Tab-separated table of C-alpha atoms in Angstrom:
chain	number	residue	atom	x	y	z
A	1361	UNK	CA	-32.266	40.470	-243.050
A	1362	UNK	CA	-34.870	42.152	-245.259
A	1363	UNK	CA	-34.488	39.458	-247.910
A	1364	UNK	CA	-34.878	36.657	-245.361
A	1365	UNK	CA	-37.998	38.379	-243.994
A	1366	UNK	CA	-39.454	38.669	-247.503
A	1367	UNK	CA	-38.794	34.956	-248.144
A	1368	UNK	CA	-40.527	34.016	-244.888
A	1369	UNK	CA	-43.507	36.263	-245.671
A	1370	UNK	CA	-43.802	34.825	-249.184
A	1371	UNK	CA	-43.818	31.252	-247.859
A	1372	UNK	CA	-46.413	32.076	-245.180
A	1373	UNK	CA	-48.619	33.852	-247.742
A	1374	UNK	CA	-48.409	30.912	-250.141
A	1375	UNK	CA	-49.816	28.588	-247.452
A	1376	UNK	CA	-52.512	31.093	-246.437
A	1377	UNK	CA	-54.073	31.192	-249.894
A	1378	UNK	CA	-54.736	27.446	-250.093
A	1379	UNK	CA	-58.410	26.504	-250.089
A	1380	UNK	CA	-59.551	23.388	-248.198
A	1381	UNK	CA	-62.403	22.977	-250.708
A	1382	UNK	CA	-59.960	22.924	-253.634
A	1383	UNK	CA	-57.784	20.397	-251.791
A	1384	UNK	CA	-60.750	18.076	-251.119
A	1385	UNK	CA	-61.878	18.201	-254.788
A	1386	UNK	CA	-58.368	17.264	-255.956
A	1387	UNK	CA	-57.975	14.341	-253.513
A	1388	UNK	CA	-59.777	11.610	-255.518
A	1389	UNK	CA	-57.988	12.211	-258.855
A	1390	UNK	CA	-54.662	12.518	-257.010
A	1391	UNK	CA	-55.105	9.161	-255.259
A	1392	UNK	CA	-56.146	7.516	-258.538
A	1393	UNK	CA	-53.093	8.948	-260.343
A	1394	UNK	CA	-50.757	7.919	-257.521
A	1395	UNK	CA	-52.169	4.368	-257.478
A	1396	UNK	CA	-51.565	4.141	-261.234
A	1397	UNK	CA	-47.945	5.308	-260.820
A	1398	UNK	CA	-47.278	2.952	-257.900
A	1399	UNK	CA	-48.645	-0.006	-259.890
A	1400	UNK	CA	-46.021	0.487	-262.630
A	1401	UNK	CA	-42.677	1.314	-260.971
A	1402	UNK	CA	-39.379	1.686	-262.829
A	1403	UNK	CA	-37.055	-1.315	-262.723
A	1404	UNK	CA	-33.374	-1.410	-261.880
A	1405	UNK	CA	-31.398	-4.628	-262.276
A	1406	UNK	CA	-34.614	-6.555	-262.896
A	1407	UNK	CA	-36.142	-5.375	-259.596
A	1408	UNK	CA	-38.950	-2.836	-259.175
A	1409	UNK	CA	-38.034	0.450	-257.505
A	1410	UNK	CA	-41.026	0.844	-255.217
A	1411	UNK	CA	-41.599	3.985	-253.192
A	1412	UNK	CA	-41.473	3.733	-249.418
A	1413	UNK	CA	-44.402	4.997	-247.350
A	1414	UNK	CA	-42.475	8.221	-246.655
A	1415	UNK	CA	-41.772	8.731	-250.353
A	1416	UNK	CA	-45.449	8.164	-251.210
A	1417	UNK	CA	-46.345	10.768	-248.610
A	1418	UNK	CA	-43.840	13.198	-250.107
A	1419	UNK	CA	-45.400	12.763	-253.567
A	1420	UNK	CA	-48.885	13.376	-252.123
A	1421	UNK	CA	-47.776	16.515	-250.300
A	1422	UNK	CA	-45.835	17.861	-253.285
A	1423	UNK	CA	-48.802	17.267	-255.609
A	1424	UNK	CA	-51.341	19.096	-253.473
A	1425	UNK	CA	-49.536	21.565	-251.214
A	1426	UNK	CA	-48.685	25.095	-252.341
A	1427	UNK	CA	-45.045	24.334	-251.504
A	1428	UNK	CA	-43.107	21.261	-250.427
A	1429	UNK	CA	-39.567	20.588	-249.290
A	1430	UNK	CA	-38.059	17.144	-249.777
A	1431	UNK	CA	-34.720	16.577	-248.112
A	1432	UNK	CA	-32.337	13.697	-247.646
A	1433	UNK	CA	-28.798	12.669	-248.328
A	1434	UNK	CA	-27.488	11.011	-251.487
A	1435	UNK	CA	-29.253	7.765	-252.335
A	1436	UNK	CA	-32.344	8.418	-250.213
A	1437	UNK	CA	-34.733	8.446	-253.186
A	1438	UNK	CA	-35.334	12.128	-253.886
A	1439	UNK	CA	-35.143	11.491	-257.649
A	1440	UNK	CA	-37.702	8.685	-257.311
A	1441	UNK	CA	-40.026	11.184	-255.635
A	1442	UNK	CA	-39.500	13.745	-258.418
A	1443	UNK	CA	-40.113	11.162	-261.168
A	1444	UNK	CA	-43.220	9.832	-259.416
A	1445	UNK	CA	-44.482	13.385	-258.938
A	1446	UNK	CA	-43.972	14.130	-262.640
A	1447	UNK	CA	-45.844	10.958	-263.574
A	1448	UNK	CA	-48.707	11.877	-261.219
A	1449	UNK	CA	-48.899	15.437	-262.569
A	1450	UNK	CA	-49.145	14.210	-266.168
A	1451	UNK	CA	-51.996	11.911	-265.146
A	1452	UNK	CA	-53.714	14.905	-263.539
A	1453	UNK	CA	-53.655	16.768	-266.858
A	1454	UNK	CA	-50.460	18.795	-266.577
A	1455	UNK	CA	-48.443	19.268	-269.746
A	1456	UNK	CA	-44.952	18.345	-268.545
A	1457	UNK	CA	-43.209	20.515	-271.104
A	1458	UNK	CA	-45.380	23.632	-270.691
A	1459	UNK	CA	-46.624	23.430	-267.100
A	1460	UNK	CA	-43.600	22.050	-265.237
A	1461	UNK	CA	-40.173	23.628	-264.822
A	1462	UNK	CA	-37.151	21.742	-263.499
A	1463	UNK	CA	-34.311	23.896	-262.222
A	1464	UNK	CA	-31.101	23.817	-260.231
A	1465	UNK	CA	-28.606	26.455	-259.117
A	1466	UNK	CA	-25.842	25.295	-261.486
A	1467	UNK	CA	-25.649	23.909	-265.001
A	1468	UNK	CA	-24.006	20.737	-263.731
A	1469	UNK	CA	-26.814	20.136	-261.199
A	1470	UNK	CA	-29.454	20.835	-263.878
A	1471	UNK	CA	-27.781	18.330	-266.229
A	1472	UNK	CA	-27.667	15.698	-263.463
A	1473	UNK	CA	-31.340	16.275	-262.744
A	1474	UNK	CA	-32.299	15.915	-266.411
A	1475	UNK	CA	-30.229	12.722	-266.785
A	1476	UNK	CA	-31.599	11.169	-263.577
A	1477	UNK	CA	-35.204	11.842	-264.539
A	1478	UNK	CA	-34.659	10.509	-268.088
A	1479	UNK	CA	-32.929	7.369	-266.774
A	1480	UNK	CA	-35.791	6.638	-264.358
A	1481	UNK	CA	-38.426	7.165	-267.055
A	1482	UNK	CA	-36.578	4.855	-269.454
A	1483	UNK	CA	-36.558	2.203	-266.690
A	1484	UNK	CA	-40.340	1.822	-266.891
A	1485	UNK	CA	-41.124	-1.664	-268.242
A	1486	UNK	CA	-44.527	-0.878	-269.717
A	1487	UNK	CA	-44.944	2.886	-270.027
A	1488	UNK	CA	-48.563	3.991	-270.147
A	1489	UNK	CA	-49.799	6.597	-272.610
A	1490	UNK	CA	-49.081	9.294	-270.010
A	1491	UNK	CA	-45.583	7.948	-269.327
A	1492	UNK	CA	-44.841	7.813	-273.051
A	1493	UNK	CA	-45.935	11.450	-273.409
A	1494	UNK	CA	-43.618	12.381	-270.519
A	1495	UNK	CA	-40.747	10.484	-272.153
A	1496	UNK	CA	-41.323	12.256	-275.489
A	1497	UNK	CA	-41.639	15.740	-274.019
A	1498	UNK	CA	-40.169	15.947	-270.514
A	1499	UNK	CA	-39.899	19.224	-268.668
A	1500	UNK	CA	-36.737	21.108	-269.512
A	1501	UNK	CA	-34.107	21.161	-266.783
A	1502	UNK	CA	-32.236	24.458	-266.566
A	1503	UNK	CA	-30.371	26.750	-264.240
A	1504	UNK	CA	-32.321	29.140	-262.041
A	1505	UNK	CA	-30.791	32.080	-263.929
A	1506	UNK	CA	-32.076	30.706	-267.233
A	1507	UNK	CA	-35.474	29.840	-265.752
A	1508	UNK	CA	-35.854	33.403	-264.474
A	1509	UNK	CA	-34.606	34.867	-267.764
A	1510	UNK	CA	-31.503	36.589	-266.462
A	1511	UNK	CA	-29.855	38.970	-268.929
A	1512	UNK	CA	-26.150	39.542	-268.193
A	1513	UNK	CA	-26.214	42.597	-270.453
A	1514	UNK	CA	-28.893	44.434	-268.472
A	1515	UNK	CA	-28.460	42.648	-265.136
A	1516	UNK	CA	-32.234	42.110	-265.020
A	1517	UNK	CA	-34.552	39.127	-264.851
A	1518	UNK	CA	-37.453	38.594	-267.230
A	1519	UNK	CA	-39.529	36.757	-264.573
A	1520	UNK	CA	-40.462	38.642	-261.413
A	1521	UNK	CA	-43.560	39.478	-259.341
A	1522	UNK	CA	-45.128	41.621	-262.092
A	1523	UNK	CA	-44.189	39.144	-264.836
A	1524	UNK	CA	-44.356	35.688	-263.214
A	1525	UNK	CA	-43.201	32.400	-264.654
A	1526	UNK	CA	-45.773	30.543	-266.725
A	1527	UNK	CA	-45.075	27.174	-265.071
A	1528	UNK	CA	-47.758	25.715	-262.827
A	1529	UNK	CA	-45.171	23.606	-260.972
A	1530	UNK	CA	-41.505	24.413	-260.345
A	1531	UNK	CA	-39.225	21.663	-259.041
A	1532	UNK	CA	-35.814	22.815	-257.825
A	1533	UNK	CA	-32.960	20.421	-257.084
A	1534	UNK	CA	-29.966	21.216	-254.868
A	1535	UNK	CA	-31.869	23.994	-253.109
A	1536	UNK	CA	-29.291	24.080	-250.321
A	1537	UNK	CA	-26.927	25.712	-252.841
A	1538	UNK	CA	-29.278	28.656	-253.458
A	1539	UNK	CA	-28.374	31.907	-251.745
A	1540	UNK	CA	-31.094	34.022	-250.120
A	1541	UNK	CA	-31.143	36.633	-252.907
A	1542	UNK	CA	-31.772	34.001	-255.600
A	1543	UNK	CA	-34.369	32.216	-253.441
A	1544	UNK	CA	-36.174	35.517	-252.970
A	1545	UNK	CA	-36.103	36.151	-256.739
A	1546	UNK	CA	-37.423	32.663	-257.443
A	1547	UNK	CA	-40.276	32.873	-254.936
A	1548	UNK	CA	-41.309	36.327	-256.161
A	1549	UNK	CA	-41.296	35.060	-259.774
A	1550	UNK	CA	-43.816	32.300	-259.035
A	1551	UNK	CA	-47.407	32.926	-260.043
A	1552	UNK	CA	-49.988	32.874	-257.242
A	1553	UNK	CA	-51.187	29.374	-258.275
A	1554	UNK	CA	-47.737	27.914	-258.981
C-alpha cells in the first residue's frame, strides 16, 4: 500500500513540475521534427509504414509530457511509436546513446525491443543525417535491473533518488510485467527533468 501510494505521489509530482512556458517554447521544434519523421517513414514489403493520427498524437505527447503511457495489444504499432519518438528526439538534439535509455523487465523483452527498433530503423529508405546517427549509435536496450545498476552481491541499486539515472528520456517496454516495487525504484531513480 505504501509503495503504491509513493508511485502515485511520484507521478502526480512529475506532472506538477511541468511549465507551460517551457512546453510552448518546445512546440515549434517538436512539430518540425515530427513533420520530418513523418515525411520519411520506414518501408515494409515496399509499402510505407505511416503513423495513424493516434500514433502521431502518442509521439507528440511522449516527446513533450513529463510522462506518457502507450498501450495496445500486439501489432497495434507501439514499436512504430517508439521508433518515431527516437527519431524525433534525435532531431531535437538528444544524443540517443547518452540521453535515452531503453529498458524492459526481462532480458528477452529487452532483446526484442532492441531488435524491433533496429529492424524499423534499417527499413528507412533514405535515412537522413539524424537517422544515420541513430542507426550508428542507438540507445542501449537493457533490463530494468541493469539500467538501475543492481548489484546481486550487495542487494543494492546504483541509481536511486539521491543518485538518479543520467538519461533524459527512459522508454520502458512491457511495463505491465513490472511489479510495484520495481516501478517505485524506477520512478525514484529518474532525475527531475527525465
